[in-house]
Amino acid sequence: MSRRETAAFSEPGEEHLYETRLIIAGRRIAPDPLVAFERRDPVSDAVVTRAAAGRAAEARAAAVAAASAFADWAATPVRDRIGLLRNAADALETHAAEVVEIACAEVGSSPDWVRFNVELAAAMLRQTSDLADFLDNTESPVEGHILCRRPAGVVLGIAPWNAAVTLAARAVAAPLACGNTVVLKGSELCPKTHEWVADTICNAGLPDGVLNYITNAPDHAEEVVDALIAHPAVRRVNFTGSTRVGREIAVSAAKHLKPCLLELSGKGTAVVLADADIDLAARAIAHGSFFNQGQICMSTERVIADTSVADALVARLAQEAEALRFAPGQASPLGALISPAAAVRVRAMIDDAVSKGAVLVTGGELSGGGLQPAVLDRVAPGMMLYDEEAFGPVTGVIRVADAEEALAIANDTDFGLVASVFSRNTDAAKDMLYQIETGIGHVNGSTVYDDPRLPFGGVKASGYGRFGGRDAVVEFTECQWIAIHDQPSPEGKTNNQ
């Protein structure tokens, strides 16, 4: 479809850039003009996408299509499956300019952020090569027994908008490599971006029905998800998104005894100890706090600083934030927030903190669809910014007396996705990370970092299960063991008697 294609059902004088179709059993199903929904530019409010609005019937059809394709795909040699996924990785990179244009329009992302997403998505698809030997391995620690991993069946993947290309690819890469078929449910905030990912992977040579794609209008999300989770062919669910929605999905899946992989909200923590390199810490924290307007589950939202270095750190953080400021009315190099309501919500968290004693050092002004990068000092318990995920370009400094207090504050949160510790003593930093309740830890690095070769996920309200690395095989396969028993001899004795 050309960029400027306008669907036949547009009103006179009305134009949109993109049309999103469902993909079911290899067929591209155009939106019904009576039920299609719109995605609007978060800054200009212009219509960007008209999208097919699937309901429960389409959800069930997608699950049936995936189930019909399962046996042949599961029987396809694992290296052939992975070869197709590697072809898909090449295609993502070859056509990256297309999705940069789409995602910038649909969710207000910066071009650099979308290109980074494409690179990571391609790496995730290629990383599935590492799974081949593990999937083929039948060795058992017990003699006379065989262990094997079998694909589970149909996997439901639900991807979010904030890292749209990466997280859509992640939702399907390991499940497909393991021999499952997939229904990908796209976000209503970026339906064309997610369709582009699904379509590009399908066009790499996947048989019809192996990867299906469905979108829904916002009002029908619960209906579509419930229909998919309840469908008997669906055996696994993976969801990346907010803790609030993740809890609902977990409850629905539990009713049907469907295992879930949930990667949920985070509130990234950076601990800056007394001996830290302050310039290094400030650069890494600014990257973790402000990249993509802070709309990353790994974003650094809490900075726990030893009092002895807090003044210097706050000053350097302010410099880093001010270097990222953008002129009023101009687009931010960090991209836009997903909606004007998101900007207002984040600003309300800043105002709440200031009203309770925090100091707004710099930033926080609403402008051009985004928020100027904000640094607050003297954040404390009882403030929204202390407890809640902001999901915006704001970070709060919490001052502590020593490392012991820093550790206690680091664990004083409902979330447990990622933490960084800054210290010139690497062993001390590692020792602290071992004690922080988090799925991912860094020494002297940004909280925003991923490597597809490693397991990715959190603890506590940040979810459970792991994407990435060989842990993904455990999530998306069934383990079976077979005991080889001795056969009886004609005299009724076993061969070893």
Short mmCIF file of C-alpha atoms in Angstrom, two decimals:
data_model
loop_
_atom_site.label_atom_id
_atom_site.label_comp_id
_atom_site.label_asym_id
_atom_site.label_seq_id
_atom_site.Cartn_x
_atom_site.Cartn_y
_atom_site.Cartn_z
CA MET A 1 0.00 0.00 0.00
CA SER A 2 1.36 3.44 -0.81
CA ARG A 3 1.81 5.88 2.03
CA ARG A 4 -0.93 8.19 0.79
CA GLU A 5 -3.53 5.51 0.03
CA THR A 6 -6.97 6.52 1.25
CA ALA A 7 -9.59 3.87 1.93
CA ALA A 8 -12.81 3.91 -0.06
CA PHE A 9 -14.87 4.56 3.05
CA SER A 10 -13.24 7.89 3.95
CA GLU A 11 -15.65 10.76 4.35
CA PRO A 12 -15.52 13.51 1.69
CA GLY A 13 -12.52 15.75 2.33
CA GLU A 14 -11.11 13.35 4.93
CA GLU A 15 -7.78 11.63 4.45
CA HIS A 16 -5.64 9.21 6.36
CA LEU A 17 -2.21 7.81 5.67
CA TYR A 18 -2.64 4.11 6.37
CA GLU A 19 -5.14 1.28 6.36
CA THR A 20 -4.65 -1.72 8.62
CA ARG A 21 -5.89 -5.19 7.74
CA LEU A 22 -6.33 -8.37 9.72
CA ILE A 23 -4.17 -11.35 8.74
CA ILE A 24 -6.01 -14.66 9.18
CA ALA A 25 -4.91 -17.90 7.52
CA GLY A 26 -2.77 -15.89 5.11
CA ARG A 27 -5.65 -13.67 3.96
CA ARG A 28 -5.45 -9.89 4.39
CA ILE A 29 -8.88 -8.74 5.49
CA ALA A 30 -9.66 -5.06 4.89
CA PRO A 31 -11.55 -3.04 7.49
CA ASP A 32 -15.32 -2.90 7.36
CA PRO A 33 -16.16 0.81 6.94
CA LEU A 34 -18.97 0.52 9.47
CA VAL A 35 -16.79 -0.73 12.33
CA ALA A 36 -13.24 0.41 11.52
CA PHE A 37 -11.51 2.51 14.17
CA GLU A 38 -9.08 5.40 13.89
CA ARG A 39 -5.65 6.10 15.31
CA ARG A 40 -4.83 9.80 15.45
CA ASP A 41 -1.50 11.60 15.58
CA PRO A 42 -0.78 12.28 19.29
CA VAL A 43 0.34 15.85 18.52
CA SER A 44 -1.77 17.11 15.60
CA ASP A 45 -4.83 14.89 16.22
CA ALA A 46 -5.02 14.18 12.48
CA VAL A 47 -6.25 10.73 11.47
CA VAL A 48 -3.21 8.57 10.76
CA THR A 49 -4.68 5.07 10.45
CA ARG A 50 -8.01 3.46 9.74
CA ALA A 51 -7.81 -0.03 11.19
CA ALA A 52 -9.80 -3.22 10.94
CA ALA A 53 -11.78 -3.71 14.13
CA GLY A 54 -11.88 -7.39 14.94
CA ARG A 55 -14.40 -8.82 17.38
CA ALA A 56 -14.71 -12.18 19.12
CA ALA A 57 -15.64 -13.93 15.86
CA GLU A 58 -12.45 -12.77 14.14
CA ALA A 59 -10.42 -13.68 17.20
CA ARG A 60 -11.75 -17.21 17.14
CA ALA A 61 -11.13 -17.43 13.39
CA ALA A 62 -7.50 -16.44 13.95
CA ALA A 63 -7.12 -19.10 16.64
CA VAL A 64 -8.66 -21.74 14.34
CA ALA A 65 -6.30 -20.73 11.53
CA ALA A 66 -3.32 -21.03 13.85
CA ALA A 67 -4.51 -24.41 15.11
CA SER A 68 -4.95 -25.68 11.54
CA ALA A 69 -1.38 -24.70 10.67
CA PHE A 70 0.15 -26.08 13.86
CA ALA A 71 0.84 -29.72 12.98
CA ASP A 72 2.79 -28.96 9.80
CA TRP A 73 4.73 -26.09 11.38
CA ALA A 74 5.60 -28.14 14.47
CA ALA A 75 6.88 -30.91 12.17
CA THR A 76 9.06 -28.48 10.21
CA PRO A 77 12.73 -29.00 11.19
CA VAL A 78 13.76 -26.43 13.76
CA ARG A 79 16.61 -25.10 11.63
CA ASP A 80 14.21 -24.52 8.74
CA ARG A 81 11.88 -22.57 11.03
CA ILE A 82 14.77 -20.49 12.32
CA GLY A 83 16.01 -19.92 8.76
CA LEU A 84 12.70 -18.26 7.91
CA LEU A 85 12.93 -16.08 11.00
CA ARG A 86 16.43 -15.01 9.99
CA ASN A 87 15.04 -14.09 6.58
CA ALA A 88 12.42 -12.02 8.38
CA ALA A 89 15.17 -10.21 10.32
CA ASP A 90 16.82 -9.26 7.03
CA ALA A 91 13.49 -8.01 5.68
CA LEU A 92 12.87 -5.84 8.75
CA GLU A 93 16.19 -4.11 8.23
CA THR A 94 15.81 -3.80 4.47
CA HIS A 95 12.43 -2.08 4.78
CA ALA A 96 13.09 -0.17 8.01
CA ALA A 97 12.40 3.22 6.40
CA GLU A 98 8.76 2.20 5.94
CA VAL A 99 8.13 1.53 9.61
CA VAL A 100 10.08 4.59 10.73
CA GLU A 101 7.57 6.69 8.84
CA ILE A 102 4.61 4.72 10.17
CA ALA A 103 5.60 4.67 13.85
CA CYS A 104 6.59 8.34 13.89
CA ALA A 105 3.08 9.18 12.70
CA GLU A 106 1.13 6.69 14.83
CA VAL A 107 2.81 7.07 18.22
CA GLY A 108 5.01 10.16 17.86
CA SER A 109 8.27 8.22 18.16
CA SER A 110 11.55 9.79 17.13
CA PRO A 111 13.18 8.25 14.03
CA ASP A 112 16.21 7.19 16.08
CA TRP A 113 13.99 5.30 18.51
CA VAL A 114 12.20 3.41 15.71
CA ARG A 115 15.47 2.52 13.99
CA PHE A 116 16.81 1.23 17.30
CA ASN A 117 13.63 -0.83 17.64
CA VAL A 118 14.15 -2.39 14.21
CA GLU A 119 17.76 -3.30 15.01
CA LEU A 120 16.76 -4.97 18.27
CA ALA A 121 13.80 -6.76 16.67
CA ALA A 122 16.07 -8.17 13.98
CA ALA A 123 18.55 -9.29 16.63
CA MET A 124 15.75 -11.08 18.49
CA LEU A 125 14.71 -12.96 15.37
CA ARG A 126 18.30 -13.95 14.65
CA GLN A 127 18.92 -14.98 18.26
CA THR A 128 16.51 -17.85 17.78
CA SER A 129 19.46 -19.64 16.12
CA ASP A 130 20.82 -20.15 19.63
CA LEU A 131 17.77 -22.23 20.51
CA ALA A 132 18.25 -24.92 17.88
CA ASP A 133 20.58 -27.21 19.82
CA PHE A 134 18.51 -26.83 22.99
CA LEU A 135 15.31 -27.75 21.15
CA ASP A 136 16.95 -30.77 19.52
CA ASN A 137 18.60 -32.03 22.70
CA THR A 138 17.13 -35.25 24.12
CA GLU A 139 19.77 -36.04 26.72
CA SER A 140 18.57 -37.02 30.17
CA PRO A 141 20.51 -37.13 33.45
CA VAL A 142 18.87 -40.50 34.11
CA GLU A 143 20.04 -43.47 32.07
CA GLY A 144 17.33 -45.13 30.01
CA HIS A 145 15.25 -41.97 29.80
CA ILE A 146 14.71 -39.34 27.10
CA LEU A 147 13.87 -35.68 27.69
CA CYS A 148 12.37 -33.61 24.91
CA ARG A 149 10.75 -30.24 24.34
CA ARG A 150 7.57 -30.16 22.28
CA PRO A 151 5.80 -27.04 21.00
CA ALA A 152 2.84 -26.13 23.18
CA GLY A 153 0.33 -25.26 20.46
CA VAL A 154 -1.13 -21.87 19.61
CA VAL A 155 0.47 -18.90 21.40
CA LEU A 156 -1.35 -15.62 21.95
CA GLY A 157 1.06 -12.68 21.90
CA ILE A 158 -0.14 -9.24 23.05
CA ALA A 159 2.28 -6.43 22.28
CA PRO A 160 2.28 -2.79 23.47
CA TRP A 161 2.82 0.48 21.60
CA ASN A 162 5.83 2.00 23.33
CA ALA A 163 8.54 -0.11 21.66
CA ALA A 164 6.20 -1.27 18.97
CA VAL A 165 8.54 -3.01 16.51
CA THR A 166 10.76 -4.68 19.10
CA LEU A 167 7.99 -5.95 21.33
CA ALA A 168 5.80 -7.23 18.50
CA ALA A 169 8.77 -9.21 17.18
CA ARG A 170 9.58 -10.46 20.66
CA ALA A 171 6.01 -11.67 21.17
CA VAL A 172 6.30 -14.03 18.21
CA ALA A 173 10.01 -14.87 17.68
CA ALA A 174 10.66 -17.58 20.27
CA PRO A 175 7.15 -19.08 20.03
CA LEU A 176 7.57 -19.53 16.28
CA ALA A 177 11.10 -20.91 16.60
CA CYS A 178 9.84 -23.46 19.13
CA GLY A 179 7.27 -24.76 16.63
CA ASN A 180 4.17 -22.99 17.89
CA THR A 181 1.78 -21.03 15.72
CA VAL A 182 0.83 -17.54 16.84
CA VAL A 183 -1.99 -15.04 17.02
CA LEU A 184 -0.52 -11.56 17.50
CA LYS A 185 -2.94 -9.01 18.93
CA GLY A 186 -1.77 -5.54 18.02
CA SER A 187 -2.19 -2.40 20.05
CA GLU A 188 -5.01 -0.07 19.08
CA LEU A 189 -2.48 2.78 19.53
CA CYS A 190 -0.19 1.52 16.75
CA PRO A 191 -2.21 -0.91 14.60
CA LYS A 192 -0.32 -0.19 11.38
CA THR A 193 3.09 -0.48 13.00
CA HIS A 194 2.22 -3.87 14.42
CA GLU A 195 0.63 -4.98 11.15
CA TRP A 196 3.87 -4.03 9.35
CA VAL A 197 5.85 -6.29 11.69
CA ALA A 198 3.44 -9.22 11.27
CA ASP A 199 3.22 -8.77 7.50
CA THR A 200 6.99 -8.54 7.08
CA ILE A 201 7.55 -11.73 9.07
CA CYS A 202 4.78 -13.57 7.19
CA ASN A 203 6.25 -12.53 3.85
CA ALA A 204 9.59 -14.09 4.77
CA GLY A 205 8.09 -17.44 3.80
CA LEU A 206 5.89 -18.53 6.70
CA PRO A 207 3.09 -20.88 5.64
CA ASP A 208 -0.43 -19.46 5.82
CA GLY A 209 -1.87 -19.50 9.33
CA VAL A 210 1.44 -19.81 11.16
CA LEU A 211 1.32 -16.13 12.15
CA ASN A 212 -2.04 -14.38 12.34
CA TYR A 213 -2.70 -10.75 13.21
CA ILE A 214 -5.76 -9.15 14.74
CA THR A 215 -6.61 -5.65 15.89
CA ASN A 216 -9.64 -4.33 17.71
CA ALA A 217 -11.25 -1.03 18.57
CA PRO A 218 -10.42 0.13 22.12
CA ASP A 219 -13.93 -0.66 23.37
CA HIS A 220 -13.62 -4.31 22.27
CA ALA A 221 -10.20 -5.18 23.68
CA GLU A 222 -11.59 -7.22 26.57
CA GLU A 223 -13.97 -9.14 24.30
CA VAL A 224 -11.18 -10.06 21.86
CA VAL A 225 -8.63 -11.02 24.50
CA ASP A 226 -11.13 -13.10 26.47
CA ALA A 227 -12.19 -14.95 23.31
CA LEU A 228 -8.58 -15.77 22.47
CA ILE A 229 -7.61 -16.88 25.96
CA ALA A 230 -10.71 -19.05 26.23
CA HIS A 231 -10.17 -20.73 22.87
CA PRO A 232 -9.11 -24.36 23.45
CA ALA A 233 -6.36 -24.19 20.81
CA VAL A 234 -4.56 -21.39 22.65
CA ARG A 235 -2.07 -22.96 25.07
CA ARG A 236 0.20 -20.05 26.03
CA VAL A 237 -0.24 -16.31 26.56
CA ASN A 238 2.44 -13.66 26.56
CA PHE A 239 1.64 -10.06 27.42
CA THR A 240 3.78 -6.97 27.70
CA GLY A 241 2.11 -3.92 29.19
CA SER A 242 0.84 -2.39 32.40
CA THR A 243 0.53 -4.24 35.68
CA ARG A 244 -3.15 -3.26 35.85
CA VAL A 245 -4.01 -5.00 32.57
CA GLY A 246 -1.58 -7.83 33.27
CA ARG A 247 -3.47 -8.75 36.43
CA GLU A 248 -6.70 -9.02 34.43
CA ILE A 249 -5.08 -11.21 31.79
CA ALA A 250 -3.54 -13.43 34.47
CA VAL A 251 -6.97 -13.93 36.09
CA SER A 252 -8.59 -14.77 32.76
CA ALA A 253 -5.81 -17.19 31.85
CA ALA A 254 -5.98 -18.84 35.26
CA LYS A 255 -9.65 -19.67 34.71
CA HIS A 256 -8.63 -21.73 31.69
CA LEU A 257 -5.36 -23.06 33.17
CA LYS A 258 -3.32 -21.25 30.51
CA PRO A 259 0.27 -20.40 31.50
CA CYS A 260 1.22 -16.73 31.07
CA LEU A 261 4.44 -14.83 30.51
CA LEU A 262 3.84 -11.32 31.87
CA GLU A 263 6.31 -8.47 31.40
CA LEU A 264 4.64 -5.61 33.22
CA SER A 265 5.27 -2.16 34.64
CA GLY A 266 8.64 -1.10 35.97
CA LYS A 267 10.13 1.71 37.97
CA GLY A 268 13.82 1.51 37.16
CA THR A 269 16.14 2.30 40.05
CA ALA A 270 19.64 3.76 39.90
CA VAL A 271 21.70 3.62 43.11
CA VAL A 272 24.62 6.06 43.20
CA LEU A 273 27.06 5.16 45.95
CA ALA A 274 29.52 7.53 47.58
CA ASP A 275 32.46 6.44 45.42
CA ALA A 276 30.61 6.58 42.08
CA ASP A 277 31.90 8.34 38.97
CA ILE A 278 29.34 11.16 38.96
CA ASP A 279 29.76 12.14 35.31
CA LEU A 280 29.29 8.51 34.20
CA ALA A 281 26.29 8.08 36.46
CA ALA A 282 24.63 11.28 35.26
CA ARG A 283 25.01 10.35 31.58
CA ALA A 284 23.68 6.83 32.12
CA ILE A 285 20.76 8.02 34.26
CA ALA A 286 19.79 10.69 31.71
CA HIS A 287 19.78 8.05 28.98
CA GLY A 288 17.69 5.72 31.12
CA SER A 289 15.28 8.44 32.20
CA PHE A 290 14.60 10.41 29.03
CA PHE A 291 15.08 8.17 25.96
CA ASN A 292 11.74 7.87 24.10
CA GLN A 293 10.21 10.42 26.48
CA GLY A 294 10.70 7.93 29.33
CA GLN A 295 8.10 5.58 27.82
CA ILE A 296 10.10 2.39 28.37
CA CYS A 297 9.43 -0.23 31.02
CA MET A 298 13.13 -0.06 31.95
CA SER A 299 13.24 3.74 32.31
CA THR A 300 15.13 5.14 35.30
CA GLU A 301 12.52 6.80 37.50
CA ARG A 302 14.18 6.56 40.93
CA VAL A 303 17.71 7.76 41.64
CA ILE A 304 18.91 6.80 45.11
CA ALA A 305 21.95 8.92 45.88
CA ASP A 306 24.35 8.93 48.81
CA THR A 307 24.06 12.31 50.50
CA SER A 308 27.79 12.94 50.09
CA VAL A 309 27.46 13.03 46.28
CA ALA A 310 23.83 14.05 45.88
CA ASP A 311 24.45 17.78 45.24
CA ALA A 312 27.01 17.06 42.54
CA LEU A 313 24.83 14.39 40.95
CA VAL A 314 21.73 16.60 40.86
CA ALA A 315 23.71 19.40 39.22
CA ARG A 316 25.10 17.08 36.54
CA LEU A 317 21.70 15.46 35.95
CA ALA A 318 20.20 18.90 35.44
CA GLN A 319 22.88 19.66 32.83
CA GLU A 320 22.12 16.42 30.99
CA ALA A 321 18.37 17.12 31.05
CA GLU A 322 18.78 20.69 29.85
CA ALA A 323 20.92 19.52 26.92
CA LEU A 324 17.87 17.56 25.74
CA ARG A 325 15.42 20.46 25.93
CA PHE A 326 13.55 21.43 22.79
CA ALA A 327 12.13 24.77 21.71
CA PRO A 328 8.41 25.40 22.33
CA GLY A 329 6.38 24.36 19.32
CA GLN A 330 9.16 22.20 17.91
CA ALA A 331 9.27 18.43 17.85
CA SER A 332 11.30 16.86 20.64
CA PRO A 333 14.34 14.77 19.68
CA LEU A 334 13.02 12.36 22.30
CA GLY A 335 9.71 11.94 20.46
CA ALA A 336 6.23 12.75 21.75
CA LEU A 337 4.27 11.32 24.63
CA ILE A 338 1.61 8.89 23.50
CA SER A 339 -1.23 11.34 24.17
CA PRO A 340 -1.96 14.78 25.66
CA ALA A 341 -3.57 12.96 28.60
CA ALA A 342 -0.27 11.21 29.31
CA ALA A 343 1.54 14.55 29.45
CA VAL A 344 -1.05 15.95 31.85
CA ARG A 345 -0.80 12.84 34.06
CA VAL A 346 2.99 13.05 34.32
CA ARG A 347 2.83 16.77 35.05
CA ALA A 348 0.32 16.04 37.83
CA MET A 349 2.85 13.64 39.40
CA ILE A 350 5.48 16.38 39.32
CA ASP A 351 3.09 18.88 40.92
CA ASP A 352 2.14 16.35 43.60
CA ALA A 353 5.81 15.80 44.49
CA VAL A 354 6.55 19.52 44.65
CA SER A 355 3.50 20.13 46.84
CA LYS A 356 4.88 17.56 49.30
CA GLY A 357 8.40 18.91 49.54
CA ALA A 358 10.28 17.81 46.44
CA VAL A 359 12.29 20.36 44.47
CA LEU A 360 11.78 20.68 40.71
CA VAL A 361 15.35 21.31 39.57
CA THR A 362 14.65 21.62 35.86
CA GLY A 363 12.11 20.77 33.18
CA GLY A 364 8.54 19.56 33.38
CA GLU A 365 6.94 22.06 31.01
CA LEU A 366 4.34 20.74 28.59
CA SER A 367 5.33 21.47 24.99
CA GLY A 368 4.84 20.10 21.48
CA GLY A 369 3.28 16.81 22.46
CA GLY A 370 5.99 16.06 24.98
CA LEU A 371 7.34 17.11 28.33
CA GLN A 372 10.65 18.87 28.85
CA PRO A 373 12.99 16.40 30.62
CA ALA A 374 12.46 16.87 34.34
CA VAL A 375 14.71 16.27 37.35
CA LEU A 376 13.30 16.44 40.88
CA ASP A 377 15.33 16.38 44.07
CA ARG A 378 14.35 15.24 47.56
CA VAL A 379 11.63 12.84 46.46
CA ALA A 380 10.25 10.91 49.44
CA PRO A 381 7.65 8.29 50.41
CA GLY A 382 4.07 9.50 50.14
CA MET A 383 4.62 11.17 46.77
CA MET A 384 3.07 9.68 43.64
CA LEU A 385 6.46 9.91 41.95
CA TYR A 386 7.98 7.72 44.68
CA ASP A 387 5.46 4.89 44.33
CA GLU A 388 3.87 4.94 40.88
CA GLU A 389 5.24 4.33 37.41
CA ALA A 390 5.44 7.69 35.66
CA PHE A 391 6.14 6.44 32.13
CA GLY A 392 7.35 9.88 31.15
CA PRO A 393 10.60 11.92 30.98
CA VAL A 394 10.97 12.51 34.69
CA THR A 395 13.32 11.15 37.32
CA GLY A 396 13.36 11.75 41.07
CA VAL A 397 16.39 11.84 43.36
CA ILE A 398 16.03 10.24 46.78
CA ARG A 399 18.82 11.10 49.22
CA VAL A 400 20.13 8.43 51.61
CA ALA A 401 22.75 8.38 54.37
CA ASP A 402 24.66 5.26 53.32
CA ALA A 403 24.65 2.03 51.31
CA GLU A 404 22.49 0.22 53.85
CA GLU A 405 19.73 2.79 53.54
CA ALA A 406 20.15 2.79 49.76
CA LEU A 407 19.49 -0.95 49.66
CA ALA A 408 16.39 -0.60 51.83
CA ILE A 409 14.97 2.13 49.60
CA ALA A 410 15.84 0.20 46.44
CA ASN A 411 13.61 -2.63 47.65
CA ASP A 412 10.87 -0.29 48.88
CA THR A 413 8.81 -0.57 45.69
CA ASP A 414 6.11 -2.84 44.30
CA PHE A 415 8.09 -3.23 41.09
CA GLY A 416 11.16 -5.30 40.31
CA LEU A 417 12.21 -5.14 36.67
CA VAL A 418 15.61 -3.41 36.57
CA ALA A 419 18.16 -1.63 38.75
CA SER A 420 21.63 -0.14 38.26
CA VAL A 421 24.30 0.47 40.88
CA PHE A 422 27.07 3.01 40.29
CA SER A 423 30.34 2.54 42.16
CA ARG A 424 34.04 2.39 41.38
CA ASN A 425 34.04 -0.82 43.44
CA THR A 426 32.53 -3.33 41.02
CA ASP A 427 32.36 -6.09 43.62
CA ALA A 428 30.43 -3.86 46.03
CA ALA A 429 28.02 -2.90 43.27
CA LYS A 430 27.44 -6.55 42.36
CA ASP A 431 26.92 -7.47 46.01
CA MET A 432 24.22 -4.83 46.28
CA LEU A 433 22.51 -5.98 43.09
CA TYR A 434 22.38 -9.55 44.43
CA GLN A 435 20.27 -8.16 47.28
CA ILE A 436 17.97 -5.95 45.21
CA GLU A 437 14.68 -7.62 44.26
CA THR A 438 14.91 -7.25 40.51
CA GLY A 439 14.99 -9.39 37.41
CA ILE A 440 17.79 -7.41 35.74
CA GLY A 441 20.76 -5.57 37.19
CA HIS A 442 23.53 -3.36 35.83
CA VAL A 443 26.82 -2.13 37.22
CA ASN A 444 27.66 1.40 36.07
CA GLY A 445 25.21 1.29 33.16
CA SER A 446 21.85 2.59 31.97
CA THR A 447 18.74 0.72 33.04
CA VAL A 448 17.59 0.86 29.40
CA TYR A 449 19.49 -2.07 27.92
CA ASP A 450 18.54 -5.45 26.50
CA ASP A 451 20.38 -8.39 24.98
CA PRO A 452 18.23 -11.01 23.21
CA ARG A 453 20.62 -13.75 24.34
CA LEU A 454 19.68 -13.17 27.99
CA PRO A 455 16.42 -13.82 29.89
CA PHE A 456 14.31 -10.68 30.22
CA GLY A 457 11.62 -10.19 32.85
CA GLY A 458 10.91 -9.02 36.37
CA VAL A 459 9.67 -9.94 39.81
CA LYS A 460 6.93 -8.66 42.11
CA ALA A 461 4.43 -6.44 40.27
CA SER A 462 6.69 -6.37 37.22
CA GLY A 463 5.43 -9.81 36.26
CA TYR A 464 6.75 -13.33 35.87
CA GLY A 465 8.29 -15.51 33.19
CA ARG A 466 11.17 -14.65 30.87
CA PHE A 467 11.58 -13.65 27.26
CA GLY A 468 15.01 -14.05 25.71
CA GLY A 469 17.76 -16.63 25.80
CA ARG A 470 17.06 -20.29 26.42
CA ASP A 471 14.56 -19.43 29.14
CA ALA A 472 12.12 -18.64 26.33
CA VAL A 473 12.17 -22.30 25.31
CA VAL A 474 10.89 -23.25 28.76
CA GLU A 475 8.07 -20.71 28.42
CA PHE A 476 6.85 -21.85 25.00
CA THR A 477 7.29 -25.62 25.00
CA GLU A 478 6.06 -28.61 26.96
CA CYS A 479 8.63 -30.83 28.64
CA GLN A 480 8.13 -34.55 28.08
CA TRP A 481 10.19 -37.44 29.38
CA ILE A 482 10.09 -41.02 28.15
CA ALA A 483 11.37 -44.04 30.05
CA ILE A 484 12.73 -46.92 27.98
CA HIS A 485 11.87 -50.11 29.88
CA ASP A 486 13.51 -53.51 29.32
CA GLN A 487 11.49 -55.94 27.24
CA PRO A 488 10.61 -59.34 28.77
CA SER A 489 12.30 -62.40 27.32
CA PRO A 490 10.18 -65.28 25.94
CA GLU A 491 10.56 -67.01 29.32
CA GLY A 492 8.95 -64.04 31.03
CA LYS A 493 12.21 -62.61 32.32
CA THR A 494 13.45 -59.15 31.52
CA ASN A 495 16.59 -58.90 29.46
CA ASN A 496 18.69 -57.86 32.43
CA GLN A 497 17.70 -60.82 34.65
#
